GROMACS .gro file of C-alpha atoms in nm:
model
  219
    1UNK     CA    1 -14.470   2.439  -6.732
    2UNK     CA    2 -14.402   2.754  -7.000
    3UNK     CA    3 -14.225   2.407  -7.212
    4UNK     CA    4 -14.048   2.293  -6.924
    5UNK     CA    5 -14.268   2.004  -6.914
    6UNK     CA    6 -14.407   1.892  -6.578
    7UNK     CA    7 -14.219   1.979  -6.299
    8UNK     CA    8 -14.464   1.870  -6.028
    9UNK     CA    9 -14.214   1.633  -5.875
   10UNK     CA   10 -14.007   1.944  -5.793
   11UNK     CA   11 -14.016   2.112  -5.422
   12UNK     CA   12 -14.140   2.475  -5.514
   13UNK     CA   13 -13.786   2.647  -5.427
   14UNK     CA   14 -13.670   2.414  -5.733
   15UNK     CA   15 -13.988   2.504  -5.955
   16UNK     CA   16 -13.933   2.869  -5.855
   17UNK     CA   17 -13.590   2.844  -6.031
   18UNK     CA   18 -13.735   2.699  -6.351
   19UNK     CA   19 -13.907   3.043  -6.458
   20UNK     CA   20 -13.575   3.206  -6.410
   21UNK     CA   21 -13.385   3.359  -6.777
   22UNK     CA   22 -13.022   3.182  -6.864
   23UNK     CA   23 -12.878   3.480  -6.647
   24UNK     CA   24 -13.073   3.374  -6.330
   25UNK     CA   25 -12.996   2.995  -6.332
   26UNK     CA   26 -12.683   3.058  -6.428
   27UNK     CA   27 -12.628   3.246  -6.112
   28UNK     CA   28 -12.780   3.006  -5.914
   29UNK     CA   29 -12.529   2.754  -6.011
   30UNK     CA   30 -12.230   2.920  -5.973
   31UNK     CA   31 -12.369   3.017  -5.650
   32UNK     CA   32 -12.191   2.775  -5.331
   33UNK     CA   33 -12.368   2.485  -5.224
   34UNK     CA   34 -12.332   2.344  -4.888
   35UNK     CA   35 -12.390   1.978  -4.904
   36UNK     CA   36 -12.466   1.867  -4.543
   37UNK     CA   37 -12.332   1.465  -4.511
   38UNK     CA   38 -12.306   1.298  -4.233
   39UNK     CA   39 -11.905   1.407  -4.119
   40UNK     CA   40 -12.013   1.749  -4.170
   41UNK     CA   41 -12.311   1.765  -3.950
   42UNK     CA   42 -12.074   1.591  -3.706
   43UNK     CA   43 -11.820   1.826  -3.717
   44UNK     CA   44 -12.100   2.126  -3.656
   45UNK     CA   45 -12.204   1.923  -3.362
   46UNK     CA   46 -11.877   1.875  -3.253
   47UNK     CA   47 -11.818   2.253  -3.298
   48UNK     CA   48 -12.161   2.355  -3.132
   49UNK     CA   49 -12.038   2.192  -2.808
   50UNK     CA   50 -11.721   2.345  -2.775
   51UNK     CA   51 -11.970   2.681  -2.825
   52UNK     CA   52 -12.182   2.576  -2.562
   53UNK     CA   53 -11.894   2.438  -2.316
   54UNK     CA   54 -11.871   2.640  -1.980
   55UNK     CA   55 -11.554   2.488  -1.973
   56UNK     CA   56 -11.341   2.820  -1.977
   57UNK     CA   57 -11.006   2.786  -1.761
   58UNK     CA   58 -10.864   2.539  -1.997
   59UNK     CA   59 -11.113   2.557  -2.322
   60UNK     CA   60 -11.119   2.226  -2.509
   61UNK     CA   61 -11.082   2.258  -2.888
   62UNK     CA   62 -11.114   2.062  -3.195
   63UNK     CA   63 -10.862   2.010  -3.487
   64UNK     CA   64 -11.043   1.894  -3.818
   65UNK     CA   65 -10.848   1.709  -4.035
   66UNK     CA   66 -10.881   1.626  -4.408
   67UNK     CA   67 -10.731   1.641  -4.744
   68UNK     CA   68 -10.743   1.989  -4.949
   69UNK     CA   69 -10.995   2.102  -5.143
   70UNK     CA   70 -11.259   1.864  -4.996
   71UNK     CA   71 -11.472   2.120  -4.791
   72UNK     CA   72 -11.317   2.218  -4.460
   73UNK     CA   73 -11.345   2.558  -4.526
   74UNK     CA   74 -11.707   2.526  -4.650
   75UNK     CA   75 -11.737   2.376  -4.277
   76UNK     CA   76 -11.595   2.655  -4.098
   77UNK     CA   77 -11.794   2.941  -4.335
   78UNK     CA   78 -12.158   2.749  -4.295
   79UNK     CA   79 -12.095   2.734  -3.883
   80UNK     CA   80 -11.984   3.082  -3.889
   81UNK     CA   81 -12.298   3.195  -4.093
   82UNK     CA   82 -12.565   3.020  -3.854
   83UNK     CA   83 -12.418   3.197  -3.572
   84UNK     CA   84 -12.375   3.538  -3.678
   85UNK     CA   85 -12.575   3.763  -3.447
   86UNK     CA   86 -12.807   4.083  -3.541
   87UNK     CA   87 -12.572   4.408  -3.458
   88UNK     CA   88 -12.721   4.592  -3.189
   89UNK     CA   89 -12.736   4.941  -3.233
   90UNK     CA   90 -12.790   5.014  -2.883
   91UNK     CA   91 -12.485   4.826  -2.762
   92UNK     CA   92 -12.184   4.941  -2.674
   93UNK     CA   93 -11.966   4.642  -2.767
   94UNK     CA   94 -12.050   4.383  -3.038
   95UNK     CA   95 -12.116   4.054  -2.918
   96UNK     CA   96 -11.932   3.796  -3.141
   97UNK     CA   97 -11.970   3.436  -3.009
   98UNK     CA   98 -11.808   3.293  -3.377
   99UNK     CA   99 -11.499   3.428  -3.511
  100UNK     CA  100 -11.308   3.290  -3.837
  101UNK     CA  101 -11.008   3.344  -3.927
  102UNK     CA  102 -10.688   3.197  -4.206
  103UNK     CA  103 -10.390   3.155  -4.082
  104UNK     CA  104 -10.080   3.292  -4.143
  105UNK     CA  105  -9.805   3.188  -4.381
  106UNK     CA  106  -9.545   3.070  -4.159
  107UNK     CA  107  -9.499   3.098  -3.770
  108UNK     CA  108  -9.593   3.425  -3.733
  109UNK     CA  109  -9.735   3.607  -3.398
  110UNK     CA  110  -9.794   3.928  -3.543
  111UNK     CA  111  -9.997   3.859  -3.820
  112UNK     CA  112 -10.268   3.592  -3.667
  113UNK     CA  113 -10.311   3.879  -3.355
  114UNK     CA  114 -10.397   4.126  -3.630
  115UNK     CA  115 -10.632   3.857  -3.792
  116UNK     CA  116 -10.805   3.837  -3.507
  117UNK     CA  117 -10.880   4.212  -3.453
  118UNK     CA  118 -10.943   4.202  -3.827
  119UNK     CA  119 -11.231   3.940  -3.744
  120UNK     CA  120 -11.377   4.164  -3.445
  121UNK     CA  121 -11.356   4.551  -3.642
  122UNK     CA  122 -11.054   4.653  -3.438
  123UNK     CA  123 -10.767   4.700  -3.690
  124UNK     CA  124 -10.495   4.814  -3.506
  125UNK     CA  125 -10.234   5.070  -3.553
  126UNK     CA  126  -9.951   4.904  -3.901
  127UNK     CA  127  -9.671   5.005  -3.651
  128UNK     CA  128  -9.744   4.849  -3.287
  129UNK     CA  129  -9.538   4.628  -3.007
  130UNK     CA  130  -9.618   4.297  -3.037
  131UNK     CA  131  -9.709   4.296  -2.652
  132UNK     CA  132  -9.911   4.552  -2.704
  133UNK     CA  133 -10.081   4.414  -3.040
  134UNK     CA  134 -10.136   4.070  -2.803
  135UNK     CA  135 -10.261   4.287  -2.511
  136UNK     CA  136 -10.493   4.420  -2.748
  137UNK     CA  137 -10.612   4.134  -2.935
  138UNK     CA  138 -10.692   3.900  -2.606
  139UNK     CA  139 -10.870   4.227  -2.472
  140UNK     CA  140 -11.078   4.223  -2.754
  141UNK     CA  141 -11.203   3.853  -2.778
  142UNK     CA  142 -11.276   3.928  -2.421
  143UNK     CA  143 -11.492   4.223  -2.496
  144UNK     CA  144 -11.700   4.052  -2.773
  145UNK     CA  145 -11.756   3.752  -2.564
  146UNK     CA  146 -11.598   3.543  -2.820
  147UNK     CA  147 -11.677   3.142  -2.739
  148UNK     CA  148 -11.513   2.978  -3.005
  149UNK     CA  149 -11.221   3.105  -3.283
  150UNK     CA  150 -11.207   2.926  -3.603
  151UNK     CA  151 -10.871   2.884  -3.770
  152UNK     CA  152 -10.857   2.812  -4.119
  153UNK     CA  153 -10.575   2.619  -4.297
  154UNK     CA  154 -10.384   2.593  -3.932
  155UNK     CA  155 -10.084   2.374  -4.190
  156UNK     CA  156  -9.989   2.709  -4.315
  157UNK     CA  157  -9.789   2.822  -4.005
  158UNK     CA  158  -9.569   2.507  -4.010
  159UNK     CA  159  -9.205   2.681  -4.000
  160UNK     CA  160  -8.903   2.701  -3.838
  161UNK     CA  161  -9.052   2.883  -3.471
  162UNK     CA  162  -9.411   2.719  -3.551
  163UNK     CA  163  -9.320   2.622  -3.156
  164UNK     CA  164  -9.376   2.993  -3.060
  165UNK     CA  165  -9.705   2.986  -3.247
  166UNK     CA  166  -9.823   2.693  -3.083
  167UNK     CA  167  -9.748   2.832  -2.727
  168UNK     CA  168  -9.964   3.135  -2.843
  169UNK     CA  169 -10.264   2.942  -2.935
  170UNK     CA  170 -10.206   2.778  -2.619
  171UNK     CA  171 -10.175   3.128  -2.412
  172UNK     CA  172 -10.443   3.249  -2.613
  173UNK     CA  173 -10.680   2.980  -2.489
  174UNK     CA  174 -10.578   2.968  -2.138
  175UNK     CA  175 -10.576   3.396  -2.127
  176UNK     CA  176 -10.927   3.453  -2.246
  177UNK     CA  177 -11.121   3.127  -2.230
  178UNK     CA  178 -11.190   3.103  -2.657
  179UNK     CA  179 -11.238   2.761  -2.733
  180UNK     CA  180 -10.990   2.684  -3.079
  181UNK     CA  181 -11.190   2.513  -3.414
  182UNK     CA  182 -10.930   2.508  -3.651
  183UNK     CA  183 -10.924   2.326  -3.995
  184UNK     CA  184 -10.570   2.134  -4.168
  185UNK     CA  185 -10.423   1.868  -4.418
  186UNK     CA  186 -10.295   1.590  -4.200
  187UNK     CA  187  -9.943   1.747  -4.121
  188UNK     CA  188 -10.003   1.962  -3.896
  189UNK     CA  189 -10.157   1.641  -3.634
  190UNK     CA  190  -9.765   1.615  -3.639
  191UNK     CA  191  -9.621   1.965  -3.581
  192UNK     CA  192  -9.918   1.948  -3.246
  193UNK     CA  193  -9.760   1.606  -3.119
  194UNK     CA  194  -9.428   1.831  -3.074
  195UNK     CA  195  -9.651   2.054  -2.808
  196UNK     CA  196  -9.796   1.721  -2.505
  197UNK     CA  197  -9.986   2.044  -2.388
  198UNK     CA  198 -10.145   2.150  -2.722
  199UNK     CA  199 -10.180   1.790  -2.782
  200UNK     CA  200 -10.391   1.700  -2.506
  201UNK     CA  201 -10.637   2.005  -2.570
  202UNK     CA  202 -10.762   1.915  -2.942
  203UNK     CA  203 -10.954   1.616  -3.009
  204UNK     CA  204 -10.888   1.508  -3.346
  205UNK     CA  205 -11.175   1.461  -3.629
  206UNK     CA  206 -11.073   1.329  -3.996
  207UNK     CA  207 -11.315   1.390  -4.309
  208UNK     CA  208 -11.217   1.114  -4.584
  209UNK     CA  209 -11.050   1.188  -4.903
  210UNK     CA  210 -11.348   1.036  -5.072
  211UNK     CA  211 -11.747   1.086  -4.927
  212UNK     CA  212 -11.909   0.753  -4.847
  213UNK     CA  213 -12.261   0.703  -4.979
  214UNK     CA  214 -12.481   0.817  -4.704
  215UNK     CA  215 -12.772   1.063  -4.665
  216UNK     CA  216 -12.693   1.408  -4.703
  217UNK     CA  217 -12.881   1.729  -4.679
  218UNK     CA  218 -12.828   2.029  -4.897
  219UNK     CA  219 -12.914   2.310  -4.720
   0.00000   0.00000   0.00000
């Protein structure tokens, strides 16, 4: 095959990339690769039924626990890509079922209501009450029918006041009905033991430091 010997064995995506120049396959490996083992696939069915969950007066959520750098975030970006919706130019208001966001350095209100708004196209005004920036942000998950927020790196906002940020989550939740996926390191199972109410809502799942050998899918 133009010298790269027989390449039958290949699926034709893979064969495809075998007539690309040094630029091309370059690319293609630099490119991210989601790896689908078995914990992950859990974790995206664990996440797909907190979507689906008509459970809205007190929203159920999920805390995803594992060690950094070994994919949570890949986790949260590959859910958040199958369920991004075609904008309808005839609608008034967006419909956003997935939202994801990082969380803040440190305890702070302010800046993980203004994530949020970031996530839905409503940047609000830099100067603004932090009632009204909260009225504003659980309006707006409201208005885009938003099902489930995902919370990246939820460890950052451990702090002196990270108890204020965990009643927001919690008011958050119980205001507008979003269901919370949010994505640690181990610490912050701790900081949500401190909260029986916050506690009770998130049903833990742990990713190992190291993958077992199982089947995967790369998708």
């Amino acid at each position: 095959m133009d010298g790269m010997g027989d390449a039958s064995h290949l699926d034709p995506a893979t064969q495809a990339l075998l007539q690309l120049d040094d630029g091309g396959r370059i690319a293609c490996i630099d490119q991210d690769l989601w790896i689908g083992y078995g914990l992950a696939q859990e974790a995206h069915q664990r996440l797909e039924r907190l979507l689906r969950s008509q459970r809205r007066s007190r929203p159920d959520n999920l805390l995803i626990i594992g060690a950094s750098n070994n994919g949570k975030t890949a986790i949260a970006k590959r859910f958040l890509a199958r369920h991004c919706l075609s904008e309808n130019p005839l609608a008034e208001i967006a419909t956003i079922p997935v939202a994801l966001i990082l969380a803040p350095n440190g305890p702070q209100i302010s800046p993980l209501l203004r994530a949020i708004l970031h996530a839905i196209g409503r940047d609000p005004l830099p100067r603004i009450r932090i009632s009204d920036l909260r009225e504003a942000a659980y309006q707006g998950v409201q208005d885009v029918a938003m099902r489930l927020l995902l919370i990246d790196d939820l460890h950052n906002v451990r702090g002196a006041g990270v108890d204020n940020m965990l009643v927001e989550l919690r008011n958050l939740g119980s205001a507008t009905g979003v269901s919370l996926g949010c994505f640690a390191t181990k610490e912050i199972a701790y900081v949500l033991r401190r909260d029986e109410q916050m506690a009770n809502r998130f049903e833990l799942m742990t990713l190992p430091c190291r993958w077992r050998r199982e089947s995967a899918h790369i998708w």
